[in-house]
Tab-separated table of C-alpha atoms in Angstrom:
chain	number	residue	atom	x	y	z
A	1	MET	CA	0.582	0.432	-15.139
A	2	MET	CA	2.849	3.302	-16.160
A	3	SER	CA	4.822	0.942	-18.394
A	4	LYS	CA	1.592	0.082	-20.213
A	5	GLN	CA	1.179	3.800	-20.896
A	6	GLY	CA	4.627	3.999	-22.494
A	7	LEU	CA	6.979	4.595	-19.558
A	8	LYS	CA	10.517	3.348	-20.178
A	9	SER	CA	11.933	2.623	-16.730
A	10	LEU	CA	15.670	2.831	-16.042
A	11	PHE	CA	15.389	-0.410	-14.045
A	12	PRO	CA	12.682	-2.664	-12.576
A	13	MET	CA	11.093	-1.169	-9.461
A	14	GLU	CA	11.708	-4.506	-7.717
A	15	ASP	CA	15.431	-3.601	-7.640
A	16	ILE	CA	14.791	-1.010	-4.915
A	17	SER	CA	11.712	-2.569	-3.257
A	18	VAL	CA	13.368	-3.356	0.065
A	19	MET	CA	11.792	-2.820	3.465
A	20	GLY	CA	13.274	-2.868	6.951
A	21	ILE	CA	16.647	-2.035	8.459
A	22	TRP	CA	18.720	-5.179	8.638
A	23	GLU	CA	16.972	-6.410	5.462
A	24	LEU	CA	18.289	-3.347	3.618
A	25	MET	CA	21.983	-3.981	4.317
A	26	PRO	CA	22.724	-6.541	1.556
A	27	HIS	CA	21.127	-4.263	-1.057
A	28	LEU	CA	22.797	-0.931	-0.185
A	29	GLY	CA	25.484	-1.160	-2.871
A	30	LYS	CA	22.990	-1.885	-5.638
A	31	ILE	CA	20.622	0.842	-4.441
A	32	ARG	CA	23.440	3.430	-4.434
A	33	VAL	CA	24.213	2.537	-8.045
A	34	LYS	CA	20.536	2.884	-9.005
A	35	LEU	CA	20.346	6.217	-7.198
A	36	LYS	CA	23.320	7.608	-9.134
A	37	GLU	CA	21.844	6.332	-12.416
A	38	THR	CA	18.560	8.072	-11.609
A	39	VAL	CA	20.204	11.379	-10.682
A	40	ASP	CA	22.296	11.359	-13.859
A	41	ALA	CA	19.260	10.504	-16.006
A	42	ALA	CA	17.168	13.277	-14.424
A	43	LEU	CA	19.907	15.885	-14.957
A	44	LEU	CA	20.270	14.797	-18.570
A	45	PHE	CA	16.521	14.901	-19.160
A	46	GLN	CA	16.151	18.385	-17.600
A	47	PRO	CA	12.521	18.046	-16.479
A	48	HIS	CA	10.322	20.949	-15.406
A	49	VAL	CA	8.739	18.783	-12.702
A	50	VAL	CA	9.968	15.797	-10.695
A	51	VAL	CA	7.343	13.567	-9.068
A	52	THR	CA	8.537	10.863	-6.698
A	53	VAL	CA	6.126	8.256	-5.385
A	54	ASP	CA	6.459	6.721	-1.909
A	55	SER	CA	9.726	4.749	-1.319
A	56	LYS	CA	10.905	7.663	0.805
A	57	GLY	CA	14.384	6.275	1.493
A	58	PHE	CA	15.211	6.355	-2.221
A	59	SER	CA	12.969	9.256	-3.239
A	60	PHE	CA	14.141	11.793	-0.662
A	61	ARG	CA	17.802	11.063	-1.384
A	62	LEU	CA	17.088	11.554	-5.080
A	63	LEU	CA	15.337	14.899	-4.548
A	64	LYS	CA	18.042	16.087	-2.142
A	65	LEU	CA	20.819	15.242	-4.611
A	66	LEU	CA	19.002	16.898	-7.498
A	67	ARG	CA	18.439	20.086	-5.505
A	68	ALA	CA	22.104	20.128	-4.452
A	69	ARG	CA	23.372	19.638	-8.015
A	70	HIS	CA	21.222	22.470	-9.345
A	71	SER	CA	22.326	24.737	-6.475
A	72	GLN	CA	25.970	24.046	-7.342
A	73	GLN	CA	25.264	25.121	-10.919
A	74	TYR	CA	23.359	28.238	-9.764
A	75	ALA	CA	20.485	27.076	-11.936
A	76	ASP	CA	16.755	26.983	-11.372
A	77	GLY	CA	15.928	23.350	-10.923
A	78	PRO	CA	12.635	21.539	-11.468
A	79	ILE	CA	9.713	21.663	-9.037
A	80	HIS	CA	9.779	18.685	-6.677
A	81	PHE	CA	6.576	16.847	-5.737
A	82	HIS	CA	6.422	13.782	-3.530
A	83	TYR	CA	3.398	11.472	-3.414
A	84	VAL	CA	2.675	9.889	0.029
A	85	ALA	CA	3.824	11.698	3.152
A	86	PRO	CA	6.290	9.866	5.415
A	87	SER	CA	4.569	8.240	8.404
A	88	PHE	CA	5.762	10.940	10.803
A	89	TRP	CA	2.769	10.261	13.067
A	90	ALA	CA	3.909	6.682	13.693
A	91	TRP	CA	7.437	7.364	14.998
A	92	LYS	CA	8.961	9.180	17.937
A	93	GLY	CA	10.450	12.420	16.660
A	94	GLY	CA	8.838	11.918	13.250
A	95	GLN	CA	7.190	15.341	13.066
A	96	ALA	CA	10.451	17.154	13.792
A	97	ARG	CA	11.956	15.757	10.586
A	98	LEU	CA	9.355	17.444	8.381
A	99	LYS	CA	11.056	20.863	8.537
A	100	ASN	CA	14.139	19.473	6.818
A	101	LEU	CA	12.073	18.095	3.911
A	102	ALA	CA	11.045	21.591	2.833
A	103	LYS	CA	14.646	22.176	1.692
A	104	PHE	CA	14.249	19.766	-1.223
A	105	VAL	CA	10.505	18.924	-1.455
A	106	ASP	CA	8.307	21.725	-2.820
A	107	HIS	CA	4.964	20.009	-2.280
A	108	ILE	CA	3.783	16.742	-0.796
A	109	PHE	CA	0.605	14.783	-1.586
A	110	CYS	CA	-0.888	13.289	1.572
A	111	ILE	CA	-3.054	10.174	1.475
A	112	LEU	CA	-4.265	10.228	5.092
A	113	PRO	CA	-6.430	12.800	6.902
A	114	ASN	CA	-4.744	15.523	9.010
A	115	GLU	CA	-1.301	14.870	7.492
A	116	ALA	CA	-1.451	17.973	5.280
A	117	GLU	CA	-2.195	20.297	8.220
A	118	VAL	CA	0.802	18.982	10.163
A	119	CYS	CA	3.061	19.284	7.096
A	120	GLU	CA	1.922	22.869	6.502
A	121	SER	CA	2.526	23.768	10.158
A	122	ASN	CA	6.117	22.610	9.692
A	123	GLY	CA	6.707	24.725	6.593
A	124	LEU	CA	6.073	21.979	4.049
A	125	SER	CA	3.490	22.726	1.344
A	126	ALA	CA	0.958	19.872	1.190
A	127	ASN	CA	-2.593	18.819	0.374
A	128	PHE	CA	-4.744	15.777	1.118
A	129	VAL	CA	-5.629	13.973	-2.124
A	130	GLY	CA	-7.256	10.839	-0.675
A	131	HIS	CA	-6.013	7.271	-0.423
A	132	PRO	CA	-4.954	5.435	-3.639
A	133	ILE	CA	-7.226	2.503	-2.771
A	134	LEU	CA	-10.134	4.749	-3.789
A	135	GLU	CA	-8.964	4.432	-7.391
A	136	ASP	CA	-10.272	0.839	-7.322
A	137	ALA	CA	-13.713	2.002	-6.185
A	138	LEU	CA	-13.885	4.656	-8.872
A	139	GLU	CA	-12.572	2.355	-11.598
A	140	LEU	CA	-14.994	-0.477	-10.885
A	141	ASN	CA	-17.862	1.985	-10.544
A	142	GLN	CA	-17.007	3.237	-14.047
A	143	GLY	CA	-15.981	6.718	-12.968
A	144	GLU	CA	-19.180	7.450	-11.043
A	145	ASP	CA	-19.102	9.327	-7.750
A	146	ALA	CA	-18.329	6.509	-5.326
A	147	SER	CA	-18.104	8.750	-2.260
A	148	ARG	CA	-21.492	7.522	-1.100
A	149	ILE	CA	-20.714	3.861	-1.748
A	150	TRP	CA	-17.353	3.169	-0.074
A	151	LYS	CA	-17.757	-0.491	-0.903
A	152	LEU	CA	-16.631	-2.844	-3.652
A	153	ALA	CA	-18.189	-6.219	-4.338
A	154	GLY	CA	-17.096	-8.406	-7.223
A	155	SER	CA	-19.135	-11.244	-8.642
A	156	ARG	CA	-18.597	-14.287	-6.435
A	157	GLU	CA	-20.672	-16.314	-8.888
A	158	ASN	CA	-18.196	-15.518	-11.674
A	159	PHE	CA	-15.336	-16.627	-9.443
A	160	TRP	CA	-17.068	-19.867	-8.378
A	161	SER	CA	-17.908	-20.707	-11.982
A	162	LYS	CA	-14.521	-19.811	-13.459
A	163	HIS	CA	-12.566	-21.817	-10.879
A	164	GLN	CA	-15.124	-24.615	-10.433
A	165	VAL	CA	-15.364	-24.115	-6.682
A	166	PRO	CA	-17.292	-27.008	-5.084
A	167	SER	CA	-20.512	-26.116	-3.251
A	168	GLY	CA	-19.917	-26.054	0.466
A	169	GLY	CA	-16.259	-25.148	0.039
A	170	THR	CA	-14.699	-22.503	2.313
A	171	ILE	CA	-12.415	-19.990	0.600
A	172	ILE	CA	-9.760	-18.067	2.497
A	173	SER	CA	-7.877	-15.274	0.722
A	174	LEU	CA	-4.176	-14.954	1.506
A	175	LEU	CA	-2.271	-11.744	0.815
A	176	PRO	CA	1.386	-12.384	1.697
A	177	GLY	CA	2.798	-9.001	0.633
A	178	SER	CA	4.192	-7.129	-2.358
A	179	ARG	CA	7.958	-7.372	-1.792
A	180	LEU	CA	9.955	-10.553	-2.202
A	181	GLN	CA	11.557	-10.355	1.233
A	182	GLU	CA	8.242	-10.097	3.079
A	183	VAL	CA	6.578	-12.766	0.924
A	184	ALA	CA	9.492	-15.141	1.556
A	185	ARG	CA	9.123	-14.501	5.295
A	186	MET	CA	5.329	-14.649	5.537
A	187	LEU	CA	4.247	-17.301	3.019
A	188	PRO	CA	5.822	-20.234	4.927
A	189	ILE	CA	3.981	-19.060	8.063
A	190	PHE	CA	0.745	-18.846	6.057
A	191	ALA	CA	1.337	-22.356	4.665
A	192	GLU	CA	1.724	-23.840	8.156
A	193	THR	CA	-1.404	-21.973	9.238
A	194	VAL	CA	-3.381	-23.443	6.326
A	195	THR	CA	-2.109	-26.921	7.234
A	196	MET	CA	-3.482	-26.457	10.756
A	197	LEU	CA	-6.786	-25.065	9.458
A	198	LYS	CA	-7.512	-27.900	7.030
A	199	SER	CA	-8.162	-30.350	9.877
A	200	SER	CA	-10.988	-28.106	11.140
A	201	ILE	CA	-12.416	-26.769	7.865
A	202	LEU	CA	-13.837	-29.225	5.368
A	203	GLU	CA	-13.186	-28.509	1.674
A	204	LEU	CA	-10.829	-25.654	2.427
A	205	LEU	CA	-9.678	-23.718	-0.632
A	206	THR	CA	-7.104	-20.929	-0.549
A	207	VAL	CA	-6.709	-17.997	-2.896
A	208	ILE	CA	-3.298	-16.331	-2.976
A	209	HIS	CA	-3.249	-12.781	-4.306
A	210	VAL	CA	0.066	-12.329	-6.127
A	211	ALA	CA	1.588	-8.851	-6.310
A	212	PRO	CA	2.596	-7.625	-9.805
A	213	ASN	CA	6.273	-8.160	-9.065
A	214	GLN	CA	8.193	-10.686	-11.165
A	215	HIS	CA	10.369	-11.829	-8.264
A	216	VAL	CA	7.270	-12.417	-6.120
A	217	GLU	CA	5.444	-14.216	-8.937
A	218	ASP	CA	8.357	-16.602	-9.479
A	219	TYR	CA	8.736	-17.293	-5.759
A	220	ILE	CA	5.041	-18.041	-5.208
A	221	ASP	CA	4.808	-20.211	-8.344
A	222	GLY	CA	7.561	-22.407	-6.952
A	223	PHE	CA	6.371	-22.396	-3.347
A	224	VAL	CA	2.777	-23.516	-4.008
A	225	ARG	CA	3.881	-26.738	-5.702
A	226	LYS	CA	3.778	-28.275	-2.216
A	227	TRP	CA	0.798	-26.307	-0.926
A	228	PRO	CA	-1.296	-28.231	1.653
A	229	VAL	CA	-4.752	-27.587	0.108
A	230	PRO	CA	-6.147	-26.621	-3.306
A	231	VAL	CA	-4.936	-23.150	-4.245
A	232	ILE	CA	-5.844	-20.508	-6.826
A	233	LEU	CA	-3.397	-17.755	-7.755
A	234	ILE	CA	-4.865	-14.346	-8.589
A	235	PRO	CA	-2.421	-12.107	-10.515
A	236	GLY	CA	-2.119	-8.545	-9.246
A	237	GLY	CA	-2.584	-5.378	-11.232
A	238	GLU	CA	-6.282	-5.672	-12.109
A	239	ALA	CA	-9.053	-4.735	-9.700
A	240	GLN	CA	-11.932	-6.860	-11.032
A	241	PRO	CA	-10.391	-10.369	-10.594
A	242	LYS	CA	-9.102	-9.343	-7.171
A	243	TYR	CA	-12.471	-8.189	-5.862
A	244	GLU	CA	-14.278	-11.176	-7.359
A	245	ALA	CA	-11.938	-13.436	-5.365
A	246	LEU	CA	-12.400	-11.355	-2.222
A	247	SER	CA	-16.191	-11.454	-2.575
A	248	ALA	CA	-16.060	-15.244	-2.875
A	249	SER	CA	-13.896	-15.560	0.264
A	250	ARG	CA	-15.142	-16.137	3.801
A	251	ILE	CA	-12.209	-14.385	5.507
A	252	ALA	CA	-8.665	-13.217	4.674
A	253	LEU	CA	-5.180	-13.445	6.166
A	254	CYS	CA	-2.988	-10.467	5.241
A	255	THR	CA	0.541	-9.273	5.678
A	256	SER	CA	0.402	-5.759	7.114
A	257	GLY	CA	0.046	-3.066	4.440
A	258	THR	CA	-2.496	-1.353	2.207
A	259	VAL	CA	-4.344	-4.663	1.813
A	260	ALA	CA	-6.021	-4.131	5.197
A	261	VAL	CA	-7.824	-1.147	3.647
A	262	GLU	CA	-8.690	-3.228	0.569
A	263	MET	CA	-10.343	-5.771	2.864
A	264	GLN	CA	-12.443	-2.978	4.369
A	265	LEU	CA	-13.424	-1.810	0.899
A	266	ALA	CA	-14.440	-5.388	0.030
A	267	ARG	CA	-16.136	-5.854	3.436
A	268	LEU	CA	-14.073	-8.999	3.958
A	269	PRO	CA	-13.164	-9.771	7.592
A	270	CYS	CA	-9.453	-10.337	8.015
A	271	VAL	CA	-6.527	-10.948	10.336
A	272	VAL	CA	-3.340	-8.907	9.869
A	273	ALA	CA	0.055	-10.542	10.407
A	274	TYR	CA	3.604	-9.200	10.388
A	275	ARG	CA	7.118	-10.493	10.968
A	276	ALA	CA	10.484	-8.950	10.145
A	277	HIS	CA	14.126	-9.496	10.994
A	278	LEU	CA	14.689	-9.464	14.780
A	279	LEU	CA	16.697	-6.214	14.643
A	280	THR	CA	13.977	-4.518	12.571
A	281	GLU	CA	11.346	-5.659	15.068
A	282	LEU	CA	13.417	-4.299	17.971
A	283	PHE	CA	13.771	-0.959	16.167
A	284	ILE	CA	10.015	-0.752	15.587
A	285	ARG	CA	9.303	-1.516	19.245
A	286	TYR	CA	11.718	1.217	20.332
A	287	LYS	CA	10.720	3.945	17.845
A	288	ALA	CA	6.997	3.375	17.221
A	289	LYS	CA	4.577	5.540	19.184
A	290	ILE	CA	1.318	3.905	18.074
A	291	PRO	CA	-0.006	0.527	19.291
A	292	TYR	CA	-1.364	-0.703	15.933
A	293	ILE	CA	0.132	-1.563	12.564
A	294	SER	CA	-2.918	-1.857	10.266
A	295	LEU	CA	-4.308	1.405	8.892
A	296	PRO	CA	-7.997	0.871	9.844
A	297	ASN	CA	-6.988	0.325	13.478
A	298	ILE	CA	-4.708	3.374	13.375
A	299	LEU	CA	-7.369	5.639	11.855
A	300	LEU	CA	-10.070	4.559	14.304
A	301	ASN	CA	-7.639	4.201	17.232
A	302	THR	CA	-9.174	0.893	18.210
A	303	SER	CA	-8.554	-2.797	17.559
A	304	VAL	CA	-11.134	-3.449	14.853
A	305	ILE	CA	-8.934	-5.904	12.949
A	306	PRO	CA	-7.059	-8.623	14.898
A	307	GLU	CA	-3.278	-8.260	14.598
A	308	ALA	CA	-0.600	-10.915	15.155
A	309	LEU	CA	2.743	-9.121	15.232
A	310	PHE	CA	6.351	-10.150	15.719
A	311	GLU	CA	6.708	-13.159	18.073
A	312	GLN	CA	2.908	-13.442	18.227
A	313	CYS	CA	2.845	-14.118	14.487
A	314	THR	CA	2.895	-17.916	14.656
A	315	PRO	CA	0.823	-20.511	12.778
A	316	GLY	CA	-0.871	-21.494	16.040
A	317	LYS	CA	-1.863	-17.922	16.903
A	318	LEU	CA	-3.038	-17.180	13.365
A	319	THR	CA	-5.079	-20.393	13.261
A	320	SER	CA	-6.765	-19.427	16.534
A	321	LEU	CA	-7.594	-15.899	15.328
A	322	LEU	CA	-8.916	-17.114	11.966
A	323	MET	CA	-11.099	-19.829	13.506
A	324	GLU	CA	-12.501	-17.294	15.951
A	325	LEU	CA	-13.272	-14.915	13.077
A	326	ILE	CA	-15.015	-17.681	11.102
A	327	HIS	CA	-17.242	-18.727	13.999
A	328	ASP	CA	-17.941	-15.355	15.666
A	329	GLU	CA	-20.421	-13.313	13.635
A	330	GLY	CA	-20.018	-10.405	16.042
A	331	LEU	CA	-16.321	-10.055	15.181
A	332	ARG	CA	-17.065	-10.107	11.462
A	333	GLU	CA	-19.851	-7.558	11.901
A	334	LYS	CA	-17.502	-5.294	13.876
A	335	GLN	CA	-15.166	-5.024	10.891
A	336	ALA	CA	-18.052	-4.501	8.461
A	337	LEU	CA	-19.517	-1.674	10.552
A	338	ALA	CA	-16.133	0.058	10.823
A	339	ALA	CA	-15.503	-0.011	7.073
A	340	PRO	CA	-17.699	2.965	6.013
A	341	GLU	CA	-16.062	5.170	8.641
A	342	VAL	CA	-12.580	4.185	7.456
A	343	MET	CA	-13.493	4.857	3.819
A	344	LYS	CA	-15.011	8.216	4.739
A	345	LEU	CA	-11.771	9.288	6.425
A	346	LEU	CA	-9.755	8.352	3.339
A	347	TRP	CA	-11.945	10.305	0.904
A	348	PRO	CA	-10.805	13.773	-0.303
A	349	SER	CA	-12.989	16.819	0.118
A	350	GLU	CA	-15.789	17.427	-2.378
A	351	LYS	CA	-14.202	20.775	-3.277
A	352	LEU	CA	-10.904	19.143	-4.294
A	353	ALA	CA	-12.678	16.385	-6.210
A	354	LYS	CA	-14.779	18.836	-8.233
A	355	GLY	CA	-11.743	21.020	-8.926
A	356	ALA	CA	-9.855	18.041	-10.315
A	357	GLN	CA	-12.797	17.106	-12.518
A	358	ARG	CA	-12.858	20.599	-14.049
A	359	GLU	CA	-9.137	20.448	-14.804
A	360	SER	CA	-9.368	17.080	-16.531
A	361	SER	CA	-10.399	16.423	-20.093
A	362	GLY	CA	-11.879	13.369	-21.735
A	363	LYS	CA	-12.546	10.215	-19.739
A	364	CYS	CA	-11.314	10.459	-16.150
A	365	LEU	CA	-11.915	9.030	-12.723
A	366	TYR	CA	-14.044	11.649	-11.012
A	367	GLY	CA	-12.309	13.066	-7.968
A	368	SER	CA	-9.675	10.342	-7.866
A	369	PRO	CA	-6.503	10.891	-5.820
A	370	SER	CA	-4.353	10.706	-8.949
A	371	MET	CA	-6.527	13.275	-10.749
A	372	ILE	CA	-6.400	15.641	-7.752
A	373	ALA	CA	-2.610	15.285	-7.629
A	374	ALA	CA	-2.324	15.898	-11.387
A	375	SER	CA	-4.529	18.968	-11.100
A	376	THR	CA	-2.382	20.309	-8.250
A	377	ILE	CA	0.788	19.876	-10.327
A	378	LEU	CA	-0.759	21.665	-13.306
A	379	ASP	CA	-1.905	24.569	-11.107
A	380	TYR	CA	1.554	24.807	-9.554
A	381	VAL	CA	3.279	24.827	-12.941
A	382	LYS	CA	0.898	27.483	-14.309
A	383	THR	CA	1.476	29.708	-11.273
A	384	THR	CA	5.264	29.449	-11.311
A	385	SER	CA	5.536	29.983	-15.080
A	386	ILE	CA	3.562	33.225	-15.105
């Protein structure tokens, strides 16, 4: 999206989109090279503000190196903002690490409730801007105040007509992930699950939502040539086609991530699945201090969405959970009833939203997380330049 607005990236983001511990090892050399390139480019550019977004392993090293280089030169460096707080609440000892961040992060934008208060209590300037998934709600509601809606429904009729879906067909949405390594691990499991489902579901049709990542697109294009049932690929990057497909679906099977929140926004019942390298799974078991992996379950501290994790993430287990979700209206209703509460928790305060609207000019997304973050940066720059 930034490239469409004129951004010239030093390298494709996919080059550093690696998740896990063991999975990271083969890419360390390349990532170090990219990190040095980024530091050198930033020093050459001499920005007033540096904004890093998520990808904390890369981003925090970048900010730390930049701060160190400017300190060596006895020069005032740029202001450092980071978008998306690290998941300190999920890991043993996570909160203790926040104090160290204040040495090279000037302000952090939090996307979950209560994160900002904990950051502030550890000496790290922060504010809660709301979850990025809300941008979809605001965009598809044409910039109106969606804080009282917390729901997105695309046109299922448009989807049925465009893709000539037979009447009586059952559509299941599959969301295998956004990074190549997780898609390559999860899609074969999803394929075996679909093979098991097709014997129980007549006229089964699958929709695979493809992340806007060239490596992922190429992998999925090749993999689905031997897909067990009819399949429709929905390109990522645009909200309307995605939510039309979700509205036309009966249920969804997702790799753990932000997509679980998207399913809540679409009111689509889902099952969340996750597998990683054995060593990564062992690390998570040892270090994690929360029992859930999907954000709605974490926020509500209850098992609203069924999860199949690690060795439980098998085609047989997933088939069982999906069939149960299809046939049990009570389970589907449970997820639907939880959705408004989840969306409410992810929404920024009315005061912040109105402040961001005043700061903006022209057409904007009222009270959107990105607009609140932009407004915060502008206020910070104005204050420090006086």
